[in-house]
Amino acid sequence: MTGFVIAVDGPAASGKGTIATRLGGLYSLPVLDTGLLYRAVGVLTERAGRDPDDPAAAAEVARALRAEQLEDPVFRTRGAGEAASRVAVHTGVREALLAFQRAFAAQPGGAVLDGRDIGTVIAPGAPAKLFVTATPEVRAERRWKQLKGQGEDVAFEDILADIRKRDARDGGRDTAPMRQAEDAVLLDTSDLSIDRAFDAARRIVEAARARWEAQSFSS
Ligand code: CDP
């Protein structure tokens, strides 16, 4: 039997990162923010003077990526999110990042992973799956506040445009597009504070955990 894996997918600024982190704390599970991998590849491709839209260049950077490189705060910026979504369309990039993510999910004690394709591609057998979403306007507001807090001076309208563009690109790509897995539970956080959103997520995961434990004991 493998460990208890929680897959948290959803679009930008839906609350999935915070929910994943808190679930990790609650169940004492390691958490992987898989978006950070794509952000790192996007930024490091640009930094090498190469084009994020070039599949071969981005895949080369993805293959060379090491876990120790993921700490850079520049990966949290608006530009990094855009670069991430551009490199994330390339099959070669996704393949290069696959083994690391699968190994993280396969840890004997279990794990929490958040991203776009965790429940569909990375950990399709995960016993607990959430698809966290919210309206583009609500997500843009959250991201705008977050970026302002980080000292980035950006107009709300520009962030909303970013969010819409990223949703279309992430949902429309051929390889591992963002979509809700059939067995994932949809959690719309549009009208929820982060505490209430976490509470709803916790209840969904508790139910999944009870099913998983019952199955584990009977097999
Ligand atoms: O924090 P935010 O939701 O804005 O973005 P993120 O989760 O850090 O992901 C940045 C970008 O990486 C996304 O827009 C996707 O294009 C890509 N990504 C992906 O394709 N697959 C994942 N599992 C995670 C992120």
CSV table of C-alpha atoms and ligand atoms in Angstrom, one decimal:
chain,number,residue,atom,x,y,z
A,1,MET,CA,0.0,0.0,0.0
A,2,THR,CA,1.3,3.5,-0.8
A,3,GLY,CA,1.0,6.5,1.5
A,4,PHE,CA,-1.9,9.0,1.7
A,5,VAL,CA,-1.5,11.3,-1.3
A,6,ILE,CA,-3.5,14.6,-1.6
A,7,ALA,CA,-3.7,16.1,-5.1
A,8,VAL,CA,-4.7,19.8,-5.1
A,9,ASP,CA,-5.2,21.2,-8.6
A,10,GLY,CA,-6.7,24.5,-9.9
A,11,PRO,CA,-6.1,27.7,-11.7
A,12,ALA,CA,-3.9,30.6,-10.6
A,13,ALA,CA,-4.7,32.3,-7.3
A,14,SER,CA,-7.6,29.9,-6.5
A,15,GLY,CA,-6.2,29.3,-3.0
A,16,LYS,CA,-4.8,25.9,-3.8
A,17,GLY,CA,-1.3,26.7,-2.6
A,18,THR,CA,-2.4,27.9,0.9
A,19,ILE,CA,-4.8,24.9,1.1
A,20,ALA,CA,-2.1,22.5,0.2
A,21,THR,CA,0.3,23.9,2.7
A,22,ARG,CA,-2.2,23.8,5.5
A,23,LEU,CA,-3.3,20.3,4.7
A,24,GLY,CA,0.4,19.3,4.8
A,25,GLY,CA,0.6,20.8,8.3
A,26,LEU,CA,-2.6,19.1,9.4
A,27,TYR,CA,-1.5,15.6,8.3
A,28,SER,CA,2.2,16.1,8.8
A,29,LEU,CA,2.8,15.4,5.1
A,30,PRO,CA,5.5,17.0,2.9
A,31,VAL,CA,4.2,19.5,0.4
A,32,LEU,CA,5.4,20.1,-3.2
A,33,ASP,CA,4.3,23.3,-5.0
A,34,THR,CA,4.8,21.9,-8.5
A,35,GLY,CA,4.2,25.4,-10.0
A,36,LEU,CA,7.5,26.4,-8.6
A,37,LEU,CA,9.2,23.8,-10.9
A,38,TYR,CA,7.7,25.4,-14.0
A,39,ARG,CA,8.4,28.9,-12.7
A,40,ALA,CA,12.0,28.0,-12.2
A,41,VAL,CA,12.3,26.6,-15.7
A,42,GLY,CA,10.7,29.7,-17.2
A,43,VAL,CA,12.9,32.1,-15.3
A,44,LEU,CA,16.1,30.1,-15.8
A,45,THR,CA,15.4,29.8,-19.6
A,46,GLU,CA,15.0,33.5,-19.9
A,47,ARG,CA,18.1,34.1,-17.7
A,48,ALA,CA,20.1,31.9,-20.1
A,49,GLY,CA,19.1,34.3,-22.9
A,50,ARG,CA,16.9,31.7,-24.4
A,51,ASP,CA,13.2,31.7,-25.5
A,52,PRO,CA,10.6,30.2,-23.2
A,53,ASP,CA,8.5,29.4,-26.4
A,54,ASP,CA,11.4,27.3,-27.8
A,55,PRO,CA,10.6,23.7,-26.7
A,56,ALA,CA,14.2,22.4,-27.0
A,57,ALA,CA,15.7,25.2,-25.0
A,58,ALA,CA,13.2,25.0,-22.2
A,59,ALA,CA,13.4,21.2,-22.1
A,60,GLU,CA,17.2,21.4,-21.7
A,61,VAL,CA,16.8,23.8,-18.8
A,62,ALA,CA,14.2,21.5,-17.2
A,63,ARG,CA,16.4,18.5,-17.5
A,64,ALA,CA,19.3,20.4,-15.7
A,65,LEU,CA,17.0,21.7,-12.9
A,66,ARG,CA,18.1,20.7,-9.4
A,67,ALA,CA,16.0,20.9,-6.2
A,68,GLU,CA,18.5,23.3,-4.5
A,69,GLN,CA,17.8,25.9,-7.2
A,70,LEU,CA,14.1,26.3,-6.2
A,71,GLU,CA,14.6,28.8,-3.4
A,72,ASP,CA,14.9,32.1,-5.4
A,73,PRO,CA,12.1,34.6,-4.5
A,74,VAL,CA,12.2,35.8,-8.1
A,75,PHE,CA,10.2,32.7,-8.9
A,76,ARG,CA,7.2,34.2,-7.1
A,77,THR,CA,6.9,37.3,-9.3
A,78,ARG,CA,4.3,38.1,-11.9
A,79,GLY,CA,6.9,37.7,-14.8
A,80,ALA,CA,7.8,34.2,-13.5
A,81,GLY,CA,4.2,33.1,-13.6
A,82,GLU,CA,3.9,34.1,-17.2
A,83,ALA,CA,7.2,32.4,-18.1
A,84,ALA,CA,6.1,29.3,-16.3
A,85,SER,CA,2.9,29.0,-18.2
A,86,ARG,CA,4.8,29.4,-21.5
A,87,VAL,CA,7.3,26.6,-20.8
A,88,ALA,CA,4.6,24.4,-19.3
A,89,VAL,CA,3.0,23.8,-22.8
A,90,HIS,CA,6.1,21.9,-24.0
A,91,THR,CA,5.9,18.1,-23.7
A,92,GLY,CA,9.7,17.8,-23.2
A,93,VAL,CA,9.5,20.2,-20.2
A,94,ARG,CA,6.7,18.2,-18.6
A,95,GLU,CA,8.5,14.9,-19.2
A,96,ALA,CA,11.7,16.2,-17.7
A,97,LEU,CA,9.8,17.2,-14.5
A,98,LEU,CA,7.7,14.1,-14.3
A,99,ALA,CA,10.0,11.7,-12.4
A,100,PHE,CA,10.8,14.2,-9.6
A,101,GLN,CA,7.1,14.8,-9.0
A,102,ARG,CA,6.1,11.1,-9.2
A,103,ALA,CA,8.9,10.2,-6.7
A,104,PHE,CA,7.7,13.0,-4.3
A,105,ALA,CA,4.2,11.6,-4.5
A,106,ALA,CA,5.4,8.0,-3.9
A,107,GLN,CA,7.1,8.7,-0.6
A,108,PRO,CA,6.0,5.9,1.8
A,109,GLY,CA,4.5,8.3,4.3
A,110,GLY,CA,2.4,10.1,1.7
A,111,ALA,CA,2.5,13.7,0.3
A,112,VAL,CA,0.5,16.7,-0.8
A,113,LEU,CA,1.1,18.1,-4.3
A,114,ASP,CA,-0.5,21.2,-5.8
A,115,GLY,CA,-0.5,22.1,-9.5
A,116,ARG,CA,-2.6,21.7,-12.6
A,117,ASP,CA,-2.2,18.0,-13.5
A,118,ILE,CA,-1.6,16.2,-10.2
A,119,GLY,CA,-4.9,14.4,-10.1
A,120,THR,CA,-4.9,13.6,-13.8
A,121,VAL,CA,-1.2,12.8,-14.7
A,122,ILE,CA,1.2,12.9,-11.7
A,123,ALA,CA,-0.8,11.0,-9.1
A,124,PRO,CA,-3.9,9.7,-10.8
A,125,GLY,CA,-4.3,7.1,-8.0
A,126,ALA,CA,-4.3,9.7,-5.2
A,127,PRO,CA,-7.0,8.8,-2.7
A,128,ALA,CA,-7.8,12.5,-2.1
A,129,LYS,CA,-8.3,14.9,-5.0
A,130,LEU,CA,-9.4,18.5,-4.9
A,131,PHE,CA,-10.0,20.9,-7.7
A,132,VAL,CA,-9.9,24.4,-6.2
A,133,THR,CA,-11.3,27.3,-8.2
A,134,ALA,CA,-12.8,30.8,-8.0
A,135,THR,CA,-14.0,33.4,-10.5
A,136,PRO,CA,-11.3,35.2,-12.5
A,137,GLU,CA,-12.2,38.5,-10.8
A,138,VAL,CA,-11.8,37.1,-7.3
A,139,ARG,CA,-8.6,35.4,-8.2
A,140,ALA,CA,-7.2,38.6,-9.8
A,141,GLU,CA,-8.0,40.5,-6.7
A,142,ARG,CA,-6.2,38.0,-4.5
A,143,ARG,CA,-3.1,37.9,-6.8
A,144,TRP,CA,-3.1,41.7,-7.1
A,145,LYS,CA,-3.0,42.1,-3.3
A,146,GLN,CA,-0.3,39.4,-3.0
A,147,LEU,CA,1.9,41.1,-5.6
A,148,LYS,CA,1.4,44.5,-4.0
A,149,GLY,CA,2.5,42.9,-0.7
A,150,GLN,CA,5.6,41.7,-2.4
A,151,GLY,CA,6.3,45.3,-3.6
A,152,GLU,CA,5.2,44.8,-7.2
A,153,ASP,CA,3.3,47.9,-8.5
A,154,VAL,CA,0.7,46.5,-11.0
A,155,ALA,CA,-2.8,47.5,-12.2
A,156,PHE,CA,-5.7,45.3,-11.3
A,157,GLU,CA,-6.9,45.2,-14.9
A,158,ASP,CA,-3.5,43.9,-16.0
A,159,ILE,CA,-3.6,41.1,-13.4
A,160,LEU,CA,-7.1,40.1,-14.5
A,161,ALA,CA,-5.9,40.0,-18.1
A,162,ASP,CA,-2.9,37.8,-17.0
A,163,ILE,CA,-5.2,35.4,-15.2
A,164,ARG,CA,-7.6,35.0,-18.2
A,165,LYS,CA,-4.7,34.5,-20.6
A,166,ARG,CA,-3.1,31.9,-18.3
A,167,ASP,CA,-6.4,30.0,-17.8
A,168,ALA,CA,-6.8,29.8,-21.5
A,169,ARG,CA,-3.2,28.7,-22.1
A,170,ASP,CA,-3.1,26.1,-19.2
A,171,GLY,CA,-6.5,24.7,-20.1
A,172,GLY,CA,-6.0,24.7,-23.9
A,173,ARG,CA,-2.6,23.0,-24.2
A,174,ASP,CA,-2.3,19.5,-25.7
A,175,THR,CA,-0.1,17.9,-23.0
A,176,ALA,CA,-1.6,17.6,-19.5
A,177,PRO,CA,-4.1,20.5,-19.8
A,178,MET,CA,-5.5,21.8,-16.6
A,179,ARG,CA,-8.7,20.0,-15.9
A,180,GLN,CA,-10.6,18.6,-13.0
A,181,ALA,CA,-10.0,14.8,-12.6
A,182,GLU,CA,-13.2,12.8,-12.8
A,183,ASP,CA,-12.8,11.7,-9.1
A,184,ALA,CA,-11.8,15.1,-7.8
A,185,VAL,CA,-14.1,17.2,-5.6
A,186,LEU,CA,-14.7,20.7,-6.8
A,187,LEU,CA,-14.2,23.5,-4.3
A,188,ASP,CA,-15.2,27.0,-5.3
A,189,THR,CA,-13.6,29.5,-3.0
A,190,SER,CA,-15.1,32.6,-4.6
A,191,ASP,CA,-17.2,33.5,-1.6
A,192,LEU,CA,-15.0,31.9,1.1
A,193,SER,CA,-12.3,33.4,3.3
A,194,ILE,CA,-9.1,31.3,3.4
A,195,ASP,CA,-10.1,29.9,6.7
A,196,ARG,CA,-13.5,28.7,5.5
A,197,ALA,CA,-11.9,27.4,2.2
A,198,PHE,CA,-9.4,25.4,4.3
A,199,ASP,CA,-12.2,24.1,6.5
A,200,ALA,CA,-14.2,22.9,3.4
A,201,ALA,CA,-11.0,21.3,2.0
A,202,ARG,CA,-10.3,19.6,5.3
A,203,ARG,CA,-13.8,18.0,5.4
A,204,ILE,CA,-13.4,16.7,1.8
A,205,VAL,CA,-10.0,15.2,2.7
A,206,GLU,CA,-11.2,13.7,5.9
A,207,ALA,CA,-14.0,11.9,4.0
A,208,ALA,CA,-11.4,10.6,1.5
A,209,ARG,CA,-9.1,9.6,4.2
A,210,ALA,CA,-11.8,7.5,6.0
A,211,ARG,CA,-12.5,5.7,2.7
A,212,TRP,CA,-8.8,5.2,2.1
A,213,GLU,CA,-8.3,3.7,5.6
A,214,ALA,CA,-11.3,1.4,5.3
A,215,GLN,CA,-10.0,0.2,1.9
A,216,SER,CA,-6.5,-0.3,3.3
A,217,PHE,CA,-7.7,-2.4,6.2
A,218,SER,CA,-9.8,-4.6,4.0
A,219,SER,CA,-7.1,-5.2,1.4
B,1,CDP,O1,0.6,30.4,-8.3
B,1,CDP,P1,-0.1,30.3,-9.6
B,1,CDP,O2,-1.3,29.5,-9.5
B,1,CDP,O3,-0.2,31.6,-10.3
B,1,CDP,O4,0.9,29.5,-10.5
B,1,CDP,P2,1.7,28.2,-10.2
B,1,CDP,O5,0.8,27.2,-9.6
B,1,CDP,O6,3.0,28.6,-9.6
B,1,CDP,O7,2.0,27.7,-11.8
B,1,CDP,C1,2.6,28.6,-12.7
B,1,CDP,C2,2.3,28.0,-14.1
B,1,CDP,O8,3.0,26.7,-14.1
B,1,CDP,C3,0.9,27.7,-14.4
B,1,CDP,O9,0.2,28.7,-15.0
B,1,CDP,C4,1.0,26.5,-15.4
B,1,CDP,O10,1.2,26.9,-16.7
B,1,CDP,C5,2.3,25.8,-14.9
B,1,CDP,N1,2.0,24.6,-14.1
B,1,CDP,C6,1.7,23.4,-14.8
B,1,CDP,O11,1.6,23.4,-16.0
B,1,CDP,N2,1.5,22.2,-14.1
B,1,CDP,C7,1.6,22.2,-12.8
B,1,CDP,N3,1.5,21.0,-12.2
B,1,CDP,C8,1.9,23.4,-12.1
B,1,CDP,C9,2.1,24.5,-12.8
